[in-house]
XYZ file of C-alpha atoms in Angstrom:
695
model
C -0.129 -0.424 0.118
C 1.379 3.013 -0.955
C 1.666 5.950 2.054
C -0.062 8.904 1.842
C 1.348 10.853 4.673
C 3.764 10.375 7.338
C 7.194 8.763 5.473
C 9.360 11.383 3.650
C 10.319 8.239 1.612
C 13.844 8.274 1.690
C 16.403 7.149 3.992
C 19.801 8.812 3.468
C 22.877 6.243 3.362
C 26.416 7.608 4.319
C 30.063 5.745 3.153
C 32.327 7.885 5.333
C 35.298 5.369 4.473
C 34.819 6.195 0.326
C 32.827 9.399 0.559
C 29.678 8.363 -1.157
C 26.691 9.763 -0.611
C 23.548 8.033 -1.907
C 18.972 7.543 -0.999
C 16.797 4.784 -1.269
C 12.853 4.568 -1.537
C 11.862 3.913 2.522
C 8.772 1.780 2.137
C 10.055 -0.390 -0.738
C 12.641 -1.956 1.354
C 11.168 -1.405 5.626
C 7.886 -0.920 4.941
C 7.410 -4.325 6.983
C 9.460 -2.574 9.993
C 7.147 -0.070 9.892
C 9.468 2.325 8.089
C 11.217 3.616 11.002
C 12.782 3.711 14.374
C 14.657 0.455 15.420
C 12.677 -1.682 12.214
C 15.044 -0.078 9.939
C 17.967 -0.289 12.590
C 17.666 -4.236 12.832
C 17.112 -4.805 9.595
C 19.440 -3.280 7.918
C 21.762 -5.095 10.947
C 20.656 -7.994 10.017
C 21.430 -7.556 5.858
C 24.451 -5.684 6.091
C 26.245 -6.109 9.251
C 28.099 -9.877 9.226
C 28.138 -11.585 12.556
C 31.395 -11.530 13.918
C 31.769 -8.148 13.841
C 32.394 -5.506 16.473
C 31.199 -2.500 17.435
C 34.259 -0.099 16.445
C 34.551 -2.088 13.214
C 34.647 0.182 10.005
C 31.681 -2.869 9.081
C 29.648 -2.037 11.686
C 26.535 0.084 11.027
C 24.699 2.941 12.644
C 21.300 4.376 12.127
C 20.113 7.348 13.109
C 15.951 6.420 12.466
C 12.512 8.400 13.121
C 9.348 7.398 11.608
C 6.019 7.891 10.187
C 4.489 9.676 13.301
C 7.579 12.335 13.782
C 7.103 15.713 12.364
C 3.614 15.453 12.145
C 2.848 17.120 15.534
C 1.597 13.830 17.352
C 2.071 13.858 21.100
C 5.170 12.800 22.350
C 6.981 11.599 18.475
C 9.832 14.097 18.826
C 12.004 10.403 19.471
C 15.406 9.089 17.220
C 16.290 6.024 17.709
C 20.156 4.594 17.037
C 20.618 1.528 16.731
C 24.148 0.107 16.197
C 26.400 -3.056 17.927
C 26.787 -2.448 21.221
C 30.272 -0.867 22.814
C 29.094 -1.602 26.626
C 27.970 -4.923 26.352
C 30.284 -7.899 26.448
C 30.092 -9.146 23.518
C 28.505 -6.105 21.452
C 25.115 -7.528 20.689
C 22.824 -5.135 18.688
C 21.469 -2.301 21.373
C 19.502 0.791 20.399
C 20.011 4.050 22.193
C 17.372 6.776 22.285
C 16.966 10.613 22.081
C 14.429 12.961 22.034
C 14.166 16.720 21.191
C 14.085 18.197 17.963
C 16.666 16.221 16.007
C 13.844 13.765 14.597
C 11.468 16.365 13.397
C 14.163 18.438 11.578
C 15.293 15.204 9.870
C 11.714 14.924 8.561
C 11.506 18.352 7.319
C 14.912 17.661 5.281
C 13.214 14.976 3.490
C 14.294 12.217 5.084
C 12.871 8.902 7.354
C 16.636 7.911 8.777
C 20.101 8.194 8.146
C 22.581 4.735 8.230
C 26.364 5.633 8.325
C 29.273 2.534 7.412
C 32.699 2.859 7.230
C 34.855 5.088 9.031
C 35.936 8.709 7.786
C 39.628 9.913 6.991
C 39.634 12.305 9.422
C 37.648 13.797 11.588
C 34.517 15.022 9.994
C 30.701 16.290 10.971
C 27.765 15.327 8.448
C 25.724 18.908 7.234
C 22.047 17.935 6.141
C 20.075 20.700 4.411
C 17.557 19.166 2.983
C 18.502 17.223 0.178
C 22.004 18.606 -0.118
C 24.514 16.559 2.290
C 28.163 17.044 2.447
C 31.046 15.358 4.960
C 32.877 17.843 5.704
C 35.985 18.677 8.133
C 36.074 18.830 11.701
C 39.479 19.286 12.636
C 38.461 22.269 14.750
C 35.287 20.557 16.640
C 37.225 17.614 17.168
C 38.751 17.547 21.260
C 36.357 19.516 21.891
C 32.478 19.356 24.186
C 29.208 18.690 22.502
C 28.604 22.190 23.849
C 30.882 23.919 21.451
C 30.636 21.418 18.849
C 27.274 22.198 18.495
C 27.999 25.966 18.967
C 30.202 25.855 16.225
C 27.608 23.852 14.516
C 25.118 25.939 14.605
C 27.135 29.135 13.614
C 27.498 27.775 10.166
C 24.037 26.325 9.411
C 22.500 28.429 11.320
C 20.139 29.457 14.918
C 17.523 26.438 13.607
C 19.598 23.618 13.337
C 19.994 20.999 15.127
C 22.394 18.524 15.803
C 23.739 15.464 17.143
C 26.870 15.122 18.425
C 29.731 13.096 20.955
C 31.856 14.610 23.299
C 35.574 13.589 24.295
C 34.020 10.573 25.822
C 32.999 9.784 22.263
C 36.032 10.468 20.736
C 38.583 9.175 22.857
C 36.634 5.838 22.539
C 34.954 5.820 26.071
C 32.600 2.274 26.073
C 30.384 4.440 28.856
C 29.763 7.371 25.959
C 26.443 9.062 24.496
C 25.156 11.366 21.520
C 23.767 14.416 22.538
C 21.149 16.436 20.483
C 19.544 19.923 22.019
C 22.203 19.402 25.232
C 20.260 17.581 27.172
C 18.770 14.635 25.439
C 20.769 12.094 25.452
C 20.998 8.524 23.770
C 23.040 6.339 25.428
C 26.296 3.929 24.589
C 26.432 4.537 20.764
C 29.458 7.561 21.514
C 32.204 5.309 20.596
C 30.574 3.861 17.844
C 30.409 7.107 16.320
C 34.270 8.385 17.580
C 35.473 5.090 15.796
C 34.058 6.324 12.371
C 35.541 10.200 13.145
C 32.059 11.416 13.221
C 31.927 13.803 15.885
C 28.270 15.625 14.816
C 25.595 15.351 12.166
C 24.002 18.813 11.942
C 20.508 18.821 10.113
C 18.346 21.697 8.233
C 14.791 21.555 6.656
C 12.804 23.369 5.579
C 9.955 20.654 4.692
C 7.234 19.640 5.809
C 5.518 16.453 6.562
C 2.088 15.854 5.026
C -0.407 13.933 7.450
C -3.770 11.801 4.994
C -6.113 12.544 7.567
C -8.377 16.213 7.411
C -7.640 18.477 9.148
C -10.626 18.738 11.168
C -10.965 14.981 12.092
C -6.516 14.879 12.942
C -7.615 17.749 14.907
C -10.210 16.312 16.932
C -8.516 13.176 17.465
C -5.022 15.228 19.293
C -7.663 16.534 21.178
C -8.890 12.897 22.338
C -5.919 11.735 23.070
C -5.072 15.218 25.074
C -8.088 13.923 26.977
C -6.308 11.014 28.312
C -3.582 11.891 29.123
C -1.344 11.562 32.067
C 1.597 13.192 33.813
C 5.456 11.799 33.025
C 4.931 8.225 32.427
C 1.350 8.699 32.388
C 0.672 9.052 36.679
C -3.458 10.174 36.089
C -3.231 10.756 40.676
C -2.250 13.671 41.365
C 0.942 14.259 44.572
C -1.599 15.479 46.822
C -5.296 15.310 46.849
C -7.112 17.543 45.009
C -10.428 19.439 44.516
C -10.766 16.674 40.940
C -9.409 14.036 42.177
C -10.434 10.723 43.984
C -7.343 8.948 44.549
C -3.318 10.557 45.335
C 0.012 8.664 45.868
C 2.881 10.705 47.089
C 5.078 9.244 44.791
C 3.231 10.370 41.408
C 5.464 12.465 39.066
C 1.741 14.209 38.466
C 3.194 16.923 41.247
C 1.378 20.109 40.337
C -0.825 21.979 43.254
C -1.354 25.527 44.589
C 1.865 25.252 46.490
C 4.526 23.937 44.180
C 5.942 27.041 41.953
C 8.548 28.027 39.338
C 9.913 30.223 41.423
C 13.031 31.250 39.385
C 10.744 32.625 36.730
C 10.118 36.113 36.822
C 6.399 36.418 37.558
C 6.781 33.277 39.450
C 4.083 30.707 37.895
C 1.983 29.103 40.318
C 1.202 25.319 39.252
C -1.977 24.782 40.527
C -4.302 21.879 40.660
C -4.266 20.782 36.508
C -8.013 19.462 36.661
C -7.580 17.019 33.853
C -10.389 18.829 31.565
C -8.270 21.524 31.461
C -5.965 20.999 28.088
C -4.066 24.367 28.810
C -2.010 22.964 31.935
C -1.148 19.766 30.852
C 2.685 20.872 31.174
C 1.714 22.481 34.010
C 1.417 18.865 35.703
C 4.851 17.283 35.928
C 7.256 20.095 38.353
C 9.858 17.125 37.682
C 12.165 19.455 39.573
C 10.313 19.222 42.911
C 10.340 15.402 41.654
C 14.054 14.689 41.306
C 15.266 17.369 43.908
C 12.372 17.956 46.758
C 10.060 20.820 47.389
C 13.650 23.070 47.461
C 13.304 23.648 43.453
C 10.487 25.432 43.677
C 12.997 28.415 44.353
C 15.316 27.437 41.511
C 12.749 26.168 38.562
C 12.254 28.624 35.590
C 10.108 26.477 33.328
C 9.292 23.158 32.211
C 10.909 21.781 28.708
C 11.184 18.857 26.318
C 10.767 17.366 23.041
C 8.593 18.481 19.970
C 5.433 18.568 20.299
C 5.534 17.116 23.560
C 3.163 18.841 25.654
C 3.995 16.640 28.886
C 7.283 18.425 29.497
C 9.584 16.288 31.474
C 13.036 18.420 30.863
C 13.258 21.227 33.969
C 15.039 24.495 33.505
C 16.873 25.464 36.616
C 18.793 28.383 37.470
C 20.910 27.487 40.651
C 23.544 30.893 40.932
C 25.807 29.483 43.666
C 26.806 26.436 40.982
C 28.905 29.461 39.495
C 31.520 28.602 41.868
C 32.245 25.555 40.435
C 32.833 26.939 36.846
C 29.962 26.124 34.960
C 26.258 27.886 34.237
C 24.121 28.462 36.941
C 21.713 27.536 34.126
C 20.788 23.546 33.183
C 18.555 21.808 31.387
C 17.662 17.706 32.328
C 15.425 15.446 33.848
C 15.155 11.609 36.077
C 19.638 9.977 35.484
C 20.280 13.088 33.929
C 20.797 14.815 37.050
C 23.689 11.742 37.447
C 26.246 14.103 39.110
C 24.361 14.643 42.696
C 24.288 10.382 42.471
C 28.043 10.193 42.356
C 28.378 11.738 46.189
C 25.365 10.962 48.435
C 23.013 13.914 48.921
C 19.724 13.741 49.638
C 16.560 15.834 48.817
C 15.987 19.020 49.575
C 19.207 20.093 49.285
C 21.010 23.078 47.859
C 24.463 21.361 47.273
C 22.870 18.351 46.109
C 21.359 20.847 43.087
C 24.365 22.878 43.231
C 26.485 18.731 42.881
C 23.667 17.958 39.856
C 24.399 21.245 37.626
C 28.099 20.400 37.680
C 27.668 17.471 37.606
C 24.571 17.931 34.376
C 27.220 20.153 32.491
C 30.356 17.685 33.163
C 29.236 14.793 31.735
C 27.121 15.920 28.791
C 29.397 18.196 27.447
C 32.228 15.264 27.839
C 29.621 12.999 26.355
C 29.257 10.450 28.793
C 27.061 7.917 30.235
C 25.967 6.217 33.244
C 24.383 3.162 32.315
C 21.256 3.516 34.411
C 22.902 4.500 37.676
C 25.173 1.445 37.252
C 28.541 3.690 36.828
C 27.908 5.527 40.176
C 26.734 2.547 42.101
C 29.897 0.367 41.296
C 32.175 3.151 41.758
C 30.791 3.255 45.124
C 30.512 -0.716 45.507
C 34.474 -0.754 44.370
C 35.670 1.867 46.418
C 33.782 0.778 50.046
C 34.899 -2.392 49.209
C 38.537 -1.398 48.843
C 38.929 -3.383 45.790
C 39.927 0.346 44.356
C 42.747 0.461 46.524
C 43.794 -3.118 45.620
C 43.907 -2.778 41.695
C 45.500 0.289 41.368
C 49.239 1.680 42.082
C 49.761 3.667 45.170
C 50.381 6.673 43.962
C 47.066 6.427 41.460
C 45.448 4.855 43.966
C 46.421 8.705 45.947
C 46.044 10.985 42.950
C 42.385 10.162 42.659
C 41.083 13.214 45.991
C 38.867 9.756 47.890
C 38.560 13.348 50.717
C 36.248 15.590 48.291
C 34.034 11.993 47.316
C 33.999 11.353 50.947
C 33.361 14.876 51.976
C 30.297 15.295 49.566
C 32.337 17.926 47.900
C 30.851 18.380 43.945
C 34.474 18.921 43.235
C 35.729 14.587 43.044
C 32.678 14.832 40.129
C 34.462 16.719 37.687
C 37.681 14.570 38.840
C 35.868 11.773 38.324
C 34.418 12.533 34.945
C 37.467 13.840 32.872
C 39.498 10.710 34.195
C 37.070 8.591 32.489
C 36.187 10.900 29.623
C 40.018 11.028 28.774
C 40.385 7.147 30.141
C 43.732 8.606 31.943
C 45.324 6.131 34.661
C 44.009 2.716 35.048
C 41.245 4.089 36.779
C 39.875 5.965 34.345
C 40.541 3.142 31.381
C 38.698 0.777 33.817
C 35.654 3.193 34.205
C 35.333 4.232 30.257
C 35.148 0.174 30.030
C 31.778 -0.423 31.819
C 31.020 -2.870 34.218
C 31.393 -5.842 32.535
C 34.994 -5.383 30.825
C 36.015 -3.651 34.170
C 34.704 -6.446 36.480
C 36.360 -9.267 33.511
C 39.904 -6.934 33.755
C 40.358 -6.978 37.526
C 38.711 -9.814 38.220
C 35.776 -8.576 41.169
C 34.542 -10.903 43.152
C 30.467 -11.220 42.659
C 29.746 -9.709 45.960
C 31.058 -6.552 44.899
C 28.993 -5.948 41.625
C 26.010 -7.935 41.760
C 23.592 -7.340 44.923
C 20.595 -5.455 45.750
C 22.683 -2.335 46.046
C 24.024 -2.026 42.295
C 21.160 -3.526 40.645
C 23.652 -5.186 38.271
C 21.510 -8.445 35.616
C 24.618 -9.105 33.903
C 26.897 -8.454 30.471
C 27.478 -4.826 32.191
C 23.972 -3.641 32.086
C 21.812 -3.078 35.221
C 18.200 -3.267 35.732
C 15.160 -1.539 34.821
C 11.795 -1.320 36.874
C 12.900 -5.146 37.586
C 11.609 -5.468 40.941
C 8.182 -4.040 41.951
C 6.642 -5.863 39.000
C 6.916 -9.623 39.249
C 7.578 -12.190 37.171
C 6.614 -9.558 34.587
C 9.200 -7.273 36.182
C 12.205 -9.750 35.032
C 11.310 -11.174 32.347
C 11.449 -7.929 30.436
C 15.179 -7.014 32.267
C 16.255 -10.815 30.037
C 15.319 -10.111 26.742
C 17.577 -7.334 26.134
C 20.920 -6.776 25.797
C 21.074 -3.321 28.014
C 18.885 -2.068 30.859
C 15.650 -2.490 28.083
C 14.342 0.887 28.513
C 10.678 -0.586 28.889
C 7.996 1.409 30.363
C 4.750 -0.224 29.083
C 4.528 -1.835 32.290
C 5.758 0.821 34.488
C 3.043 3.519 33.042
C 0.047 0.714 33.980
C 1.340 -0.535 36.957
C 3.054 2.365 38.604
C 0.753 4.829 37.545
C -1.289 5.598 41.050
C -4.405 4.574 40.483
C -5.469 1.484 42.924
C -5.371 -2.475 42.476
C -8.725 -3.244 42.491
C -9.177 -1.057 39.446
C -5.642 -1.685 37.879
C -7.222 -5.100 37.641
C -10.087 -3.927 36.024
C -8.517 -2.431 33.344
C -6.197 -5.957 32.734
C -8.883 -7.854 32.252
C -9.704 -5.375 29.090
C -6.811 -6.083 28.117
C -5.036 -8.969 28.478
C -7.676 -11.562 29.661
C -8.066 -11.243 33.448
C -6.908 -9.003 36.587
C -4.609 -12.028 37.818
C -1.877 -10.157 34.650
C -1.161 -7.362 37.593
C -0.319 -7.673 40.953
C 0.472 -5.611 44.383
C 3.853 -4.465 43.881
C 4.826 -5.548 47.107
C 2.646 -8.595 47.352
C 2.877 -10.855 43.651
C 1.367 -14.028 43.396
C 3.066 -17.483 41.065
C 3.403 -17.133 37.409
C 0.406 -17.786 35.053
C -1.058 -17.242 31.240
C -1.771 -13.819 31.712
C 1.414 -12.528 33.267
C 2.986 -13.714 30.118
C 0.452 -12.295 27.687
C 1.349 -8.962 29.566
C 5.504 -8.757 29.294
C 4.715 -10.168 25.528
C 2.967 -6.993 24.865
C 5.101 -4.906 27.146
C 8.042 -5.748 24.704
C 6.220 -6.109 21.715
C 4.871 -1.697 22.565
C 8.036 -0.678 23.459
C 9.363 -2.033 19.377
C 6.153 -0.449 18.185
C 6.946 2.794 20.492
C 10.753 2.948 19.330
C 9.659 3.000 15.652
C 6.530 5.346 15.742
C 7.992 7.185 17.381
C 6.156 8.191 20.066
C 7.851 8.449 23.822
C 8.275 5.160 25.609
C 8.380 7.680 28.988
C 4.563 8.403 28.233
C 2.953 5.231 25.965
C 0.630 3.231 26.332
C -2.459 4.628 27.744
C -3.978 1.893 29.691
C -4.853 4.349 32.157
C -6.336 7.965 31.732
C -7.356 10.343 34.843
C -10.751 10.723 33.579
C -13.297 8.901 36.513
C -15.616 8.680 34.250
C -14.182 6.346 32.091
C -13.192 4.736 34.887
C -9.772 5.503 34.348
C -9.512 4.247 31.327
C -6.927 5.086 28.633
C -7.369 3.564 25.060
C -4.316 0.787 23.435
C -5.021 1.740 20.453
C -4.208 5.598 20.055
C -0.825 4.275 18.639
C -3.263 2.382 15.095
C -5.344 5.227 14.850
C -2.275 8.028 14.647
C -0.122 5.881 12.627
C -3.685 5.081 10.562
C -4.604 9.193 10.387
C -1.592 10.212 9.323
C 0.257 7.657 7.037
C -3.652 7.025 5.062
C -2.422 3.186 6.528
C -5.574 1.335 7.606
C -4.150 -0.138 10.279
C -5.679 -1.748 13.244
C -4.285 -2.225 16.543
C -3.382 -5.821 16.135
C -1.907 -5.326 12.832
C 0.071 -3.033 14.036
C 1.116 -5.251 17.304
C 1.716 -7.957 14.806
C 4.408 -5.661 12.572
C 6.295 -4.537 15.777
C 6.000 -8.029 16.607
C 7.990 -9.060 14.147
C 10.353 -6.132 14.680
C 10.868 -7.210 18.200
C 11.468 -11.126 16.769
C 14.355 -9.427 14.595
C 16.017 -8.692 17.659
C 16.103 -11.190 19.123
C 17.312 -12.873 16.076
C 20.341 -10.734 15.570
C 21.368 -11.541 19.230
C 21.149 -14.980 18.877
C 23.153 -14.555 15.629
C 25.824 -12.523 17.503
C 26.222 -14.386 20.404
C 26.411 -17.713 18.124
C 24.125 -19.405 20.353
C 22.418 -22.900 20.726
C 20.713 -22.275 24.135
C 20.145 -18.044 24.538
C 17.311 -20.062 27.237
C 20.342 -20.907 29.209
C 23.369 -18.646 27.974
C 20.694 -14.923 27.665
C 17.806 -15.171 29.481
C 19.021 -15.049 33.362
C 19.035 -13.436 36.050
C 21.399 -12.415 38.803
C 21.241 -14.342 42.307
C 20.492 -11.292 44.594
C 17.077 -11.509 42.828
C 16.101 -14.617 44.393
C 17.538 -13.593 48.035
C 15.887 -11.651 50.386
C 18.291 -10.040 52.799
C 15.250 -10.037 55.819
C 14.764 -13.843 54.832
C 11.729 -13.153 53.844
C 10.194 -15.658 51.299
C 8.910 -15.696 47.121
C 4.825 -15.197 47.446
C 5.046 -13.063 51.033
C 3.434 -10.059 51.533
C 6.078 -7.565 51.601
C 8.544 -8.916 49.399
C 9.651 -8.155 46.315
C 12.232 -11.535 46.008
C 11.485 -13.987 43.752
C 11.427 -17.776 43.098
C 13.278 -19.680 41.544
C 11.201 -22.468 39.704
C 8.468 -19.934 39.460
C 10.722 -18.323 37.179
C 11.585 -21.123 35.013
C 8.017 -21.568 34.820
C 7.596 -18.262 33.602
C 10.248 -18.127 30.732
C 7.913 -21.405 29.520
C 5.005 -19.415 29.500
C 6.745 -16.488 27.898
C 8.145 -18.507 25.080
C 4.880 -20.431 24.341
C 3.708 -16.598 24.042
C 6.161 -15.529 21.622
C 5.926 -19.299 19.652
C 9.634 -20.202 21.028
C 11.212 -23.341 21.424
C 10.886 -23.860 24.764
C 13.822 -25.597 25.182
C 16.677 -22.790 23.835
C 14.267 -19.860 23.474
C 14.911 -19.497 20.460
C 12.223 -18.643 17.601
C 10.962 -21.495 15.406
C 10.442 -21.945 11.666
C 7.144 -21.444 11.572
C 6.990 -17.871 13.846
C 9.885 -16.824 11.678
C 8.085 -18.340 8.843
C 4.671 -16.179 10.106
C 6.631 -12.486 10.143
C 7.821 -13.704 6.669
C 11.194 -13.783 8.277
C 11.842 -17.624 6.274
C 15.389 -15.349 5.220
C 16.775 -15.791 8.777
C 15.125 -19.274 9.373
C 17.237 -20.318 6.459
C 20.755 -18.628 7.860
C 20.071 -20.140 11.561
C 19.608 -23.177 10.180
C 22.839 -22.893 8.369
C 24.559 -21.330 11.270
C 23.215 -24.671 13.418
C 21.270 -22.318 15.413
C 17.712 -22.820 14.295
C 16.083 -25.465 16.738
C 14.866 -28.988 15.010
């Protein structure tokens, strides 16, 4: 079927080794993979990157792809998926990172759905995209500089409206714990060194075109208004933190932090967030005063406003101004969200402290300019454990150990953050080299005892990546954490279960989506595995790939819930298909879109299997660490008040999940029948040739 909207129709190909620039038709080759995001990324890696290729090899590809919804004004569609082989992984298997901001729509406005980059430039270079005029330019003048300077220099050349994705010194120096940054606060973790290995400093884009929407303008506006009516706050929290006149429920853990006592206090004049009745479309951006959530009530005094991504009303990036942070030689203005403030987490600051906010501002500027990635908290959790258990003192020379300002670390002096970040970004000494390699290689390099890195405090799962909402979601959270080669980045389950609604309402909603309320449990009292939890798990993973390929924000979608009592708090799980159909003109049901997304997830699975050369990924990949089966208080699985898992129950969970996916139960490999169902017979043939397909 031909699209009337959404797609601009072209994929840009750049071979940095030869300098060749070409294009190909988006839908002709990638329509079966939603024509965007990780769908294109996985397809390219399967077709073009042979097994055994490493992340820094010129033969590796790095794919920047948005999707049909980007640039259309569809809610939360300002995301770019970056897919490549994953440098932090112990075996450098497939992985994707994701950045918000305005890069994705600008790419579409320039007339491109995706960029596929291969080879290695003979010298430092940057990619200049001005609509259909594309060139590889010399980056010698910005190589060795941070992301801020690189972005400013490119914008000075291309114009202030240019959107830039760049790496810092960490990516240039092949630090595996490096990222790609756009807009100075939106980052895709883990792939910075892939760009560095290709001598690619940045991509700059200026687009003057537009994206066609197939639907009638009035009907499209009505659809957007309907979707806005179901929106919650950040992570689709649908109840407020404090009791409100309009709200039946409240939850102190909610990210719907607005109330009459919460302000953007550093605005001129200050702005009261207020009660934000869900029927008031104009106050949606006020609901998530994220600085208060991240820093405590003190943040009201330092918040200028909330910021965010293209076409997103939620605005989860806080803009803060902390004048006293200037004593550390950085700007008092900073923008970020959530773990982007990991500078304060390296130390031990509590909420509601000015010192903690100062540390966060310093850390944000250091990490975002150098292009360092925190690996979903693991980098600083591992640092603390290595220090406290004496591993660093044992493995480093006496001279190097003494050169590290541990007194500042122990005294919560933010200057330690500067020292740490510079050592890692420049691979200074054995300490900097080891931390730059990421946890998996550090553990092997220093032969670190398991009790140091694999425990509840660090949350280490396997292969160098940490947990991502593993505990508190029972078997569903555990299974999701077995499937990817990095932290799972999956919020489908969190947005539903942790949205603030009572369990009885969650169960009613789960019955509609999964067939039974037994799909969900209390976060502190879960029940044995059942088939509905397996369905829930599959749905979460399929929707993650759907959201990464359309794109829509995985922090917000899917919307099982809404803040509307008159709807029984029911959201709409078909929003994605309604948007896709309206925008592209390709009428697609919810089930059909999920089917395509499952094909994409299946491609991720076979890429992992081929990359490992594994005949039994169930035993070699889909594993969990011992610490998740241990409760420090001695409580047993299925008791109220514990999140500890049961080993036999997890094996049952894998059986049920594999059955839902159509994978061989013994090995966890998709069967030929399943692969053929998704039109992946050629994948089955290659797996069989390599001896990796179950009989």
